Coordinates of C-alpha atoms in Angstrom, one line a residue:
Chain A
X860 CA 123.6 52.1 128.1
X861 CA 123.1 55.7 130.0
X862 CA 124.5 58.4 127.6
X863 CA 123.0 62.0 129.0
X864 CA 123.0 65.3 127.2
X865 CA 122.5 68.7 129.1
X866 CA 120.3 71.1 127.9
X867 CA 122.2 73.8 128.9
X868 CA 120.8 77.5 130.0
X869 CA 123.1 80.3 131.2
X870 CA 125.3 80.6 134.3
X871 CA 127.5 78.2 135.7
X872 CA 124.9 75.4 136.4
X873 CA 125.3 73.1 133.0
X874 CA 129.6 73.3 133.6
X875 CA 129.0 71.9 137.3
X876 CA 126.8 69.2 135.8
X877 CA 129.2 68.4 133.2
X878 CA 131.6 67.4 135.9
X879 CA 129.4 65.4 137.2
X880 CA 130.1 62.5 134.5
X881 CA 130.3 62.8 130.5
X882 CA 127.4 64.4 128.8
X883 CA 126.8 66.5 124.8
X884 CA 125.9 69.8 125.5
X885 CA 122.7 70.4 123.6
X886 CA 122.9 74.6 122.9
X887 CA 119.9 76.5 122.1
X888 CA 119.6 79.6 119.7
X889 CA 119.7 82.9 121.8
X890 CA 121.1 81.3 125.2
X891 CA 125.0 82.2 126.4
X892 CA 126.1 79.4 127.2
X893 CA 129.2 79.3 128.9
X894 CA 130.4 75.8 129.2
X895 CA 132.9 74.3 126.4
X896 CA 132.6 70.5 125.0
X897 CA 131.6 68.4 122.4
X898 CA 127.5 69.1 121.7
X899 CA 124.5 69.5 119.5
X900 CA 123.3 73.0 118.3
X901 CA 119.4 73.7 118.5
X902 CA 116.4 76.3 118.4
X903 CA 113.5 76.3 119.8
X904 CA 112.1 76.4 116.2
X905 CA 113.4 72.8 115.3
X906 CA 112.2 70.6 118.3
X907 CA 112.2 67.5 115.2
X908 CA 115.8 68.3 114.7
X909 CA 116.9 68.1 118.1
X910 CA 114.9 64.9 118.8
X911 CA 116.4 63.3 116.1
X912 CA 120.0 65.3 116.9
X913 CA 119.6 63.4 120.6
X914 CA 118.2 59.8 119.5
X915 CA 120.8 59.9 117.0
X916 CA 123.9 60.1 119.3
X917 CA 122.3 57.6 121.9
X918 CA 121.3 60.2 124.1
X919 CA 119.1 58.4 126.8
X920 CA 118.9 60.8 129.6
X921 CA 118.5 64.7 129.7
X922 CA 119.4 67.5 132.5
X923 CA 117.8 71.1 132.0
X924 CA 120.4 73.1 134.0
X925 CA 120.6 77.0 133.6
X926 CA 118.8 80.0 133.3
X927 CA 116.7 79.8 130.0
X928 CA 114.5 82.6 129.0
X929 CA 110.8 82.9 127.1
X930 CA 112.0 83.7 123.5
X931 CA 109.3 84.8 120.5
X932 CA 109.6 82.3 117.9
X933 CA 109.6 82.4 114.4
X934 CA 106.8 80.3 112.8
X935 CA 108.8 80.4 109.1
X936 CA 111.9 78.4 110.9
X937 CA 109.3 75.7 112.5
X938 CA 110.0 72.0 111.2
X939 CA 107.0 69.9 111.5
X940 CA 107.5 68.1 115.0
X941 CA 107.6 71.7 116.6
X942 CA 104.4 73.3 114.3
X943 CA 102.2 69.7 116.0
X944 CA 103.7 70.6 119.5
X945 CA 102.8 74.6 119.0
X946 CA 98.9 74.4 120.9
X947 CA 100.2 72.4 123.9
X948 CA 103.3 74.5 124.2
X949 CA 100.6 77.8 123.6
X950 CA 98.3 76.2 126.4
X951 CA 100.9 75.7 129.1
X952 CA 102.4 79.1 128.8
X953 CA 99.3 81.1 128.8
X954 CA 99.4 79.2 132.5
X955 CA 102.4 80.8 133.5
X956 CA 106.2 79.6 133.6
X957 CA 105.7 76.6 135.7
X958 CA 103.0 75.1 133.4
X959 CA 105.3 75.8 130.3
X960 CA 108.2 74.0 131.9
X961 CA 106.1 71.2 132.9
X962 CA 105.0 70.7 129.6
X963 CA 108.5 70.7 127.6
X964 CA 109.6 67.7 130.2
X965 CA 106.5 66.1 129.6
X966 CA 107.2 66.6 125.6
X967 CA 110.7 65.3 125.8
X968 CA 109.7 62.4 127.9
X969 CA 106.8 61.5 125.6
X970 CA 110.1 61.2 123.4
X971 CA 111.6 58.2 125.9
X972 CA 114.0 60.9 127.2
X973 CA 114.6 60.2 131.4
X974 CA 115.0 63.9 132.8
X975 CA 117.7 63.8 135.3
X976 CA 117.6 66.9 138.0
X977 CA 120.7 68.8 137.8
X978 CA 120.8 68.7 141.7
X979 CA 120.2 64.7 141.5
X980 CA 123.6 64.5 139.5
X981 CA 125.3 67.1 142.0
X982 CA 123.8 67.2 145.4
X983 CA 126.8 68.6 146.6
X984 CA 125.2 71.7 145.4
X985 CA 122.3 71.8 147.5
X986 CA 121.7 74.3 150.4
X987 CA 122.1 72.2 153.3
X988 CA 120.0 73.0 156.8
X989 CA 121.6 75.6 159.0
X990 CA 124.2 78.5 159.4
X991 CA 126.8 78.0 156.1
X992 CA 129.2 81.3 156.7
X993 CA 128.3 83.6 159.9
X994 CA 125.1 83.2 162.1
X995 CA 121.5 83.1 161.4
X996 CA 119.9 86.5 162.0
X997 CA 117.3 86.7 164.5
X998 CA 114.4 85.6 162.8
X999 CA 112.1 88.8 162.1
X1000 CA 113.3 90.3 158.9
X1001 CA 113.7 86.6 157.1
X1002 CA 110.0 85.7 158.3
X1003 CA 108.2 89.0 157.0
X1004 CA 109.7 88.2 153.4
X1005 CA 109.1 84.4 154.1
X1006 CA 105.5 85.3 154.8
X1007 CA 105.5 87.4 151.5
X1008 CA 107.0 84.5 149.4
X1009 CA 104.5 82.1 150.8
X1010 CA 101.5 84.0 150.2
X1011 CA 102.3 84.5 146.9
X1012 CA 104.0 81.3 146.3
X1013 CA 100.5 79.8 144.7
X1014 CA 100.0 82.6 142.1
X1015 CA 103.5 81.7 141.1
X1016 CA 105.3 85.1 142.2
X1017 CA 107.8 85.5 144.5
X1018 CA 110.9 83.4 144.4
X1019 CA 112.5 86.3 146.7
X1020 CA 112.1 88.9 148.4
X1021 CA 114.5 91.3 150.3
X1022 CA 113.1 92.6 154.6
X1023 CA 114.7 95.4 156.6
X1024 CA 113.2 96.2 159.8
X1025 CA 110.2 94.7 159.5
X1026 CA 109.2 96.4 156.1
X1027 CA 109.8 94.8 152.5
X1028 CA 112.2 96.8 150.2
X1029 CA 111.6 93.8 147.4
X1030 CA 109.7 91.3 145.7
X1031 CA 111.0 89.1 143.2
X1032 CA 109.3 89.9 139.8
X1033 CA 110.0 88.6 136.2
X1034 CA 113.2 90.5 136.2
X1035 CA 114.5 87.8 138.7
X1036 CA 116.5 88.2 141.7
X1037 CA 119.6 90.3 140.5
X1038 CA 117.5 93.3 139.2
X1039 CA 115.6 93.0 142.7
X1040 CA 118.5 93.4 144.8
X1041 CA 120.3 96.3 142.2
X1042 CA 116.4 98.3 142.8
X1043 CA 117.4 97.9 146.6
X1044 CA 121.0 99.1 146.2
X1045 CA 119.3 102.1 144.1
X1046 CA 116.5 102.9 146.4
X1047 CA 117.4 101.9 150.4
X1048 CA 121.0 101.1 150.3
X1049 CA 122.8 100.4 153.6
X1050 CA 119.4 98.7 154.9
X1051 CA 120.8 95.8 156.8
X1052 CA 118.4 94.1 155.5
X1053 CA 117.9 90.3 154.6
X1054 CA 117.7 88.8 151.4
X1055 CA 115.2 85.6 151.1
X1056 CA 115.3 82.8 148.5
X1057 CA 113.2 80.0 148.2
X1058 CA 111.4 77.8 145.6
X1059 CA 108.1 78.4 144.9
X1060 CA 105.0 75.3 146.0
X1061 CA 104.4 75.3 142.0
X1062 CA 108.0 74.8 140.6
X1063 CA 109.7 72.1 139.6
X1064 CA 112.6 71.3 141.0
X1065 CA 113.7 68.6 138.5
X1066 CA 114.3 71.3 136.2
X1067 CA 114.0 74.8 137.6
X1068 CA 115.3 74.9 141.0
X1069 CA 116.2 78.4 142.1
X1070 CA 120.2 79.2 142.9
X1071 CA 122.6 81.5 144.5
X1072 CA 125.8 81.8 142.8
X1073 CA 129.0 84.6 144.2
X1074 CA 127.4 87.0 142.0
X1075 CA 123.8 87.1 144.2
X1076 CA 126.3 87.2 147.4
X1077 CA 128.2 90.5 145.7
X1078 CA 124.9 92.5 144.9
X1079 CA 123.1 91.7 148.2
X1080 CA 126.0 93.4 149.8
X1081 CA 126.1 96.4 147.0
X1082 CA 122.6 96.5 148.2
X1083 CA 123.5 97.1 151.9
X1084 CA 122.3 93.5 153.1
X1085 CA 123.7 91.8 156.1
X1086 CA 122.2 88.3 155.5
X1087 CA 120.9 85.9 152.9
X1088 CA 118.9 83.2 153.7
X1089 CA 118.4 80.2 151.1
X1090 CA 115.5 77.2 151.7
X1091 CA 117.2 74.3 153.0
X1092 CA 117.4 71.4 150.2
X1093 CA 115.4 73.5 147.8
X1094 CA 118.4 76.0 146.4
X1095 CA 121.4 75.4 144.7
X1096 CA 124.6 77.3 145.4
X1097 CA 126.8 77.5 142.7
X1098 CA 129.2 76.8 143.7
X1099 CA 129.1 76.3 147.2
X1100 CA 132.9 77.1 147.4
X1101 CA 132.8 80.2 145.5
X1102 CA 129.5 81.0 146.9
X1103 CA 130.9 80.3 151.0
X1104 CA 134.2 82.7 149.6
X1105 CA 131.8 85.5 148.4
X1106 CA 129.8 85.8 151.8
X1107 CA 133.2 86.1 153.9
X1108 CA 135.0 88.9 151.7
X1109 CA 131.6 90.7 151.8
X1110 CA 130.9 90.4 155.2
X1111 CA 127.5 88.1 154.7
X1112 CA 125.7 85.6 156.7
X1113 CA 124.3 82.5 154.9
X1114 CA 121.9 80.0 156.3
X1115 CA 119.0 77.4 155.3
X1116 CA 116.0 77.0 156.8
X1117 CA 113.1 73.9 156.0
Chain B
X859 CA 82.4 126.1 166.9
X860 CA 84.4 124.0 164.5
X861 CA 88.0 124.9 163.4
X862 CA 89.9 122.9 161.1
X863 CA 93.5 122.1 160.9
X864 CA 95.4 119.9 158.0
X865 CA 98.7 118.0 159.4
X866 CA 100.4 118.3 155.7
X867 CA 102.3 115.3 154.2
X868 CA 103.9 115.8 150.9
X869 CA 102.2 116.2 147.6
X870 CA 99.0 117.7 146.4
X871 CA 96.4 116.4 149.1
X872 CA 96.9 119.3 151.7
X873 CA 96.3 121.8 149.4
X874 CA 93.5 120.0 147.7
X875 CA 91.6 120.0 150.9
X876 CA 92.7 123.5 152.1
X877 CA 90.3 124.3 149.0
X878 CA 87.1 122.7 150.9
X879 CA 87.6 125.2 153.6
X880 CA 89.6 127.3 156.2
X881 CA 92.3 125.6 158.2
X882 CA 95.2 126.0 159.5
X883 CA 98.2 124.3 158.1
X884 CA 100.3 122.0 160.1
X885 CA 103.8 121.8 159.1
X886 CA 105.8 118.9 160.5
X887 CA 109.7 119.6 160.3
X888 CA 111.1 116.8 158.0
X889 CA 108.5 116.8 155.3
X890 CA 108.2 118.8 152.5
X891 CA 104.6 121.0 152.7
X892 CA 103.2 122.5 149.3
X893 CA 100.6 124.3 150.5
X894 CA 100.9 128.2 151.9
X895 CA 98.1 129.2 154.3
X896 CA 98.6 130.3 157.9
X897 CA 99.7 127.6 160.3
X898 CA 101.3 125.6 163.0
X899 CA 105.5 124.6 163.1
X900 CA 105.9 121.1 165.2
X901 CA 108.0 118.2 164.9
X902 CA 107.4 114.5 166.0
X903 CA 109.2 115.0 169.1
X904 CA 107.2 117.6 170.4
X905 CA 103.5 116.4 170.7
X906 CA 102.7 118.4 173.8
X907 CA 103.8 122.0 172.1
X908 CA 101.7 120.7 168.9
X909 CA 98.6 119.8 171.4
X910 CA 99.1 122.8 173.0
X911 CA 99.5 124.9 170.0
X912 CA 96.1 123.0 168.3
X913 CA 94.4 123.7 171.7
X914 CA 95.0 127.5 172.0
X915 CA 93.9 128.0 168.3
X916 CA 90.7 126.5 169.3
X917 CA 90.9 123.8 166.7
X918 CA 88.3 121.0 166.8
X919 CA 88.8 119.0 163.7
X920 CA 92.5 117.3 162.2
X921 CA 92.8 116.2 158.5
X922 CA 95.8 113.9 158.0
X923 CA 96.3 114.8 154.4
X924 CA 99.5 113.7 152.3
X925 CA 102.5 111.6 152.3
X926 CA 104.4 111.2 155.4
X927 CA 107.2 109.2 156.0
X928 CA 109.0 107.3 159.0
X929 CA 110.8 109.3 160.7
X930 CA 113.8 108.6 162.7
X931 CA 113.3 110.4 166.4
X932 CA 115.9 112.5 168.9
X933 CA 115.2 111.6 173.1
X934 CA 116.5 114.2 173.7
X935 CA 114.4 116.6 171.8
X936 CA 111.2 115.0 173.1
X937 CA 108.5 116.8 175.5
X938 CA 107.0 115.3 178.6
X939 CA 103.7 114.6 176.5
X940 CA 105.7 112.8 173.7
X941 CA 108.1 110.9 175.7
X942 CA 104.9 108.9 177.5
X943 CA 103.6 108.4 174.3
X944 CA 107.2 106.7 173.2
X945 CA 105.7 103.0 174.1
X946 CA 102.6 103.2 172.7
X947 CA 103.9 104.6 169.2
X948 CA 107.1 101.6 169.7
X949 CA 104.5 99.3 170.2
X950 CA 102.5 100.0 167.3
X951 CA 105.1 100.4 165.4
X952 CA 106.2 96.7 165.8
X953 CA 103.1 95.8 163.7
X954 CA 103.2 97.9 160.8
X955 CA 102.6 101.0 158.9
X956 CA 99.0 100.8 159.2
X957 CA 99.2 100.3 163.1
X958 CA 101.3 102.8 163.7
X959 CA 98.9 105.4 162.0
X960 CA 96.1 104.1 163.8
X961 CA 97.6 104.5 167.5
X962 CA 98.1 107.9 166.1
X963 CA 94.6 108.6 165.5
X964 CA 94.0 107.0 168.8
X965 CA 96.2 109.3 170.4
X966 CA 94.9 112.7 168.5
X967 CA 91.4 111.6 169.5
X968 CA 92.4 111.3 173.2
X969 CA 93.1 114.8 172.9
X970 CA 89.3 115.2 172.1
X971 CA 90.0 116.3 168.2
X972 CA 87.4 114.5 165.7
X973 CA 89.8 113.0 162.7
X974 CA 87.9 114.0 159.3
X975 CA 88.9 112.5 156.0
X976 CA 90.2 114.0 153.1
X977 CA 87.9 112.1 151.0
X978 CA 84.5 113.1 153.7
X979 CA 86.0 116.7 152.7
X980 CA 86.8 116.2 149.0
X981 CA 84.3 113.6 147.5
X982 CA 84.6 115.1 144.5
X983 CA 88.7 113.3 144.5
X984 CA 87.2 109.9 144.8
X985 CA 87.7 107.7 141.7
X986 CA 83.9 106.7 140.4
X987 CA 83.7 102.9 139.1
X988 CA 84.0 102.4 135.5
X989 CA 86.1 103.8 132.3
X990 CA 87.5 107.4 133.3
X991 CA 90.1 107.7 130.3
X992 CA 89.5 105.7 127.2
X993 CA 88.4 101.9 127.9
X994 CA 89.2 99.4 130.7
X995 CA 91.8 96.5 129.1
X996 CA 90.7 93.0 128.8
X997 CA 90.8 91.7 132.6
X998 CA 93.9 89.6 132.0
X999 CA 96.6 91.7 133.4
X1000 CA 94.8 93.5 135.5
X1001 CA 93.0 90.4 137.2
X1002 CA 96.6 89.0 137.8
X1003 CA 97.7 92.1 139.7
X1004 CA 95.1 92.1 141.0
X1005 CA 95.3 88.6 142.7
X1006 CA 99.0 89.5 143.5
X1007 CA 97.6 92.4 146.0
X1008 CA 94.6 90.4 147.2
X1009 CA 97.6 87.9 149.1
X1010 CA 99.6 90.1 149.8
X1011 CA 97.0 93.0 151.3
X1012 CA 96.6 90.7 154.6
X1013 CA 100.8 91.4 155.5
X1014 CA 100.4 95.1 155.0
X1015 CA 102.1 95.1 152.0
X1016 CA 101.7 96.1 148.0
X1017 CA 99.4 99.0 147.2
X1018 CA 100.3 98.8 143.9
X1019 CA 101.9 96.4 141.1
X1020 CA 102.0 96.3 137.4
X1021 CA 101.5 93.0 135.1
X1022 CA 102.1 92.6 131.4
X1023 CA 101.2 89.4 129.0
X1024 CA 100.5 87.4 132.4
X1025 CA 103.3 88.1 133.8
X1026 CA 104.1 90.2 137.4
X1027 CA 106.8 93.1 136.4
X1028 CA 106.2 95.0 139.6
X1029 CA 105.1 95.2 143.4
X1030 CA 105.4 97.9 145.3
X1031 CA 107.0 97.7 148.4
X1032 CA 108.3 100.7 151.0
X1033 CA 109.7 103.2 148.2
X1034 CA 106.1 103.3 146.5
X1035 CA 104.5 103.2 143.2
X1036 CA 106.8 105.6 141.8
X1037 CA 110.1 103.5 142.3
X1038 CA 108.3 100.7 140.8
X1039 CA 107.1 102.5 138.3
X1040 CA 110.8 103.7 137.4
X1041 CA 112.2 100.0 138.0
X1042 CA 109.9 98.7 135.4
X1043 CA 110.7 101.7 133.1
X1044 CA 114.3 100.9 133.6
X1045 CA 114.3 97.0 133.0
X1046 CA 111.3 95.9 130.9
X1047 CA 110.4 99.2 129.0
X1048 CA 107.2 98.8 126.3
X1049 CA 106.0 96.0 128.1
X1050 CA 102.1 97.8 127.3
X1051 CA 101.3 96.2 130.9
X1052 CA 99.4 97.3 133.3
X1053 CA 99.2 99.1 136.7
X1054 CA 96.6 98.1 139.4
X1055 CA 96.2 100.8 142.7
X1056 CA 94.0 99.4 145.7
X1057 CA 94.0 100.4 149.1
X1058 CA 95.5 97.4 151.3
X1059 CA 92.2 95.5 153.3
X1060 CA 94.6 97.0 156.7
X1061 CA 95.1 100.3 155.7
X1062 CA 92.8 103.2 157.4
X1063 CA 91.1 104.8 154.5
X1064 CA 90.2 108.3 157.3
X1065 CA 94.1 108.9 157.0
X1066 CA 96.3 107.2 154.5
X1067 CA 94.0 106.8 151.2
X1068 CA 96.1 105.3 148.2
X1069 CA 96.5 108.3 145.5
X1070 CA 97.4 108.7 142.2
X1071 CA 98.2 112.1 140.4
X1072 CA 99.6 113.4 136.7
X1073 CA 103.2 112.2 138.1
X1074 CA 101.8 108.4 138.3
X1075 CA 100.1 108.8 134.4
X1076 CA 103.9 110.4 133.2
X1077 CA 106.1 107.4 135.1
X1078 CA 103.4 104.9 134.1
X1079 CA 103.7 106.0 130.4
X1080 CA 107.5 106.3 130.8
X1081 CA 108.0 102.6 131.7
X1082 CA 105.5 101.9 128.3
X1083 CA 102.6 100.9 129.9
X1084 CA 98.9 101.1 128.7
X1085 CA 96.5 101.7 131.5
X1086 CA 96.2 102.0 134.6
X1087 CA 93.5 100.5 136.8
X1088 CA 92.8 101.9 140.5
X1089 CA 89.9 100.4 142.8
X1090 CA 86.6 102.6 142.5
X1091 CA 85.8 104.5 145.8
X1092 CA 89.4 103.8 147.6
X1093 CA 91.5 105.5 145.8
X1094 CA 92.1 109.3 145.1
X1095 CA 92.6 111.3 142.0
X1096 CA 94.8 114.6 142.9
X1097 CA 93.1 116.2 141.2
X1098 CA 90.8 114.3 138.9
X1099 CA 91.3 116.8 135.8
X1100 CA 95.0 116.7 135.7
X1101 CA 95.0 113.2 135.9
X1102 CA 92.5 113.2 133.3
X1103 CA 94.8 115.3 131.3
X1104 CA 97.7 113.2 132.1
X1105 CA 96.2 110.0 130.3
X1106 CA 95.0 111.5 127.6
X1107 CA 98.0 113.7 126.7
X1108 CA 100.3 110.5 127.7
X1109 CA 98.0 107.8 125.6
X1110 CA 97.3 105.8 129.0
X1111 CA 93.2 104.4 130.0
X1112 CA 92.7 104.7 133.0
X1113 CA 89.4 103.4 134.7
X1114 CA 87.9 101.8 138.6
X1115 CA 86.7 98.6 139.8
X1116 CA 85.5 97.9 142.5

């Protein structure tokens, strides 16, 4: 028998999953997590407990959905599973985010865990190709910072960027998108500009696929934008409802392109 | 006989350079000039007055020295001289920042006015290779900044970003090294990271040479970081011993690679 847990991050992903069918939450340490429901408490410290936690309720399946942050831990906390697992988990980060995330599935499947995608379990969620509120923008803007993102794409940079006549105003850095956009609305506000999201070549999508939720909508407009434009099949919106009602009242365009 | 004049952009540069010999100052109407020193009034829109003026003062030589920005420009101010310029300067201004400065130069040297460098007149601003201030960090950081500008040098974009413990927490785009400087201040202070300066492979070293003065040493130490890495030969020092002074009063290594 299936029983899945969700290994939940911030934002609204691990609620949509939820409704998606029955699932514990599994809540780590130092994450706000904002969906209710019966679930397991964690830290990243205790990787044995959590194993055992998830094997002991039946859990067979496992969705990482949600914003999770790098956190410093404490080697006095560490059970033993986690202090064996500490020189791959050291390894894969000094690789970058990707590489780190790569090797926690490949950790919890050496467990006999099957990682689920969030968007697998709601494909609903997924950008679909083509004009979603308004009209595509003639394509000048969205290809300059679709150029950007792609060149630095493979150096695992760039999962947006912001274009306004023909010159970038921002590029997506650790900070993440929402900090991006509030250093346009600071700096060039009333640009016009357009906002570009995409996933990056070296991501993985099963666990880390990049999303747009009302909020992103509501600071590209503080930030003077006229147009967002997601990567077709690669972005989630969350939710696509909310997401479709936040381009209209701000006065938004939304598309996908391949 | 050679005469000199200096078209001023903002900052030190002008001034700097008024130092390596007589010259009349340039003053375009829009941009702040810190240098005093007899001179020539002009604005964008008025190329054949500026020609005319550079003509009858029996000026032989232009140094474009400073920071200028885009301006936006009024028909109906516009000589005969400017106005059958206006497609030329639209078309190269299609392509970029750097084009646009180079059908500039174009343009002054149809006039029969040699272009001379700031750094051909001020060697002395150059940064040499090696430690300047204190020691050169491990190449970590530094190399992945450094990669960051190397992909994105080829679309005319990033002369600067900053990286700390592997990660990207800055890239300049059309507000400059200071705005990212004060983004990264403002969301990940004390990261100890680093900021890398390198003239763009596009970017026409006679005109528009990447700088960095004792402002860039305060906002770099303001948003916590440690050093500050600029590439030997392309990049200037205005001047070289208050920058010096900067890093040393501020804590911050600063040193040149090639």
């Amino acid at each position: 028998m299936t029983r899945r847990a969700i290994i939940a991050g911030a934002g609204a992903l691990p609620g949509l999953v939820l409704e998606a069918g029955p699932a514990l939450i599994v809540r780590l340490k130092g994450i706000a997590v904002e969906v209710d429901g019966p679930g397991i408490d964690a830290r990243y410290e205790r990787f044995g407990q959590l194993f055992d936690d998830l094997h002991s309720a039946g859990i067979t399946e496992l969705c990482l959905a949600g914003a999770v942050t790098r956190a410093s831990l404490d080697p006095a906390l560490m059970d033993a599973v986690t202090l064996a697992l500490v020189p791959r988990i050291e390894a894969a980060q000094r690789k970058g985010d990707d590489a780190l995330l790569r090797e926690v599935i490949a950790i919890l499947e050496d467990q006999g865990f099957t990682i689920r995608a969030a968007h697998e379990l709601r494909p609903d969620l997924v950008a679909p190709d083509g004009a979603i509120v308004g009209t595509a923008a003639p394509d000048g803007d969205a290809a300059r910072a679709r150029a950007v993102l792609a060149a630095l794409g493979p150096l695992d940079v760039g999962q947006a960027a912001v274009a306004a006549k023909g010159q970038m105003l921002g590029i997506e850095t650790l900070q993440g998108t929402d900090a991006m956009l509030r250093f346009v609305a600071q700096t060039q506000p009333g640009s016009g500009g357009i906002l570009v999201k995409r996933a990056k070549p070296t991501q993985d999508l099963r666990v880390d696929m990049p999303a747009i939720g009302p909020d992103t909508v509501r600071l590209a407009a503080e930030a003077g934008l006229s147009g967002i434009e997601v990567q077709a099949g690669h972005v989630l919106l969350l939710d696509p409802d909310a997401v479709r009602a936040a381009c209209v009242s701000h006065g938004i365009s939304l598309w996908a392109v391949a």
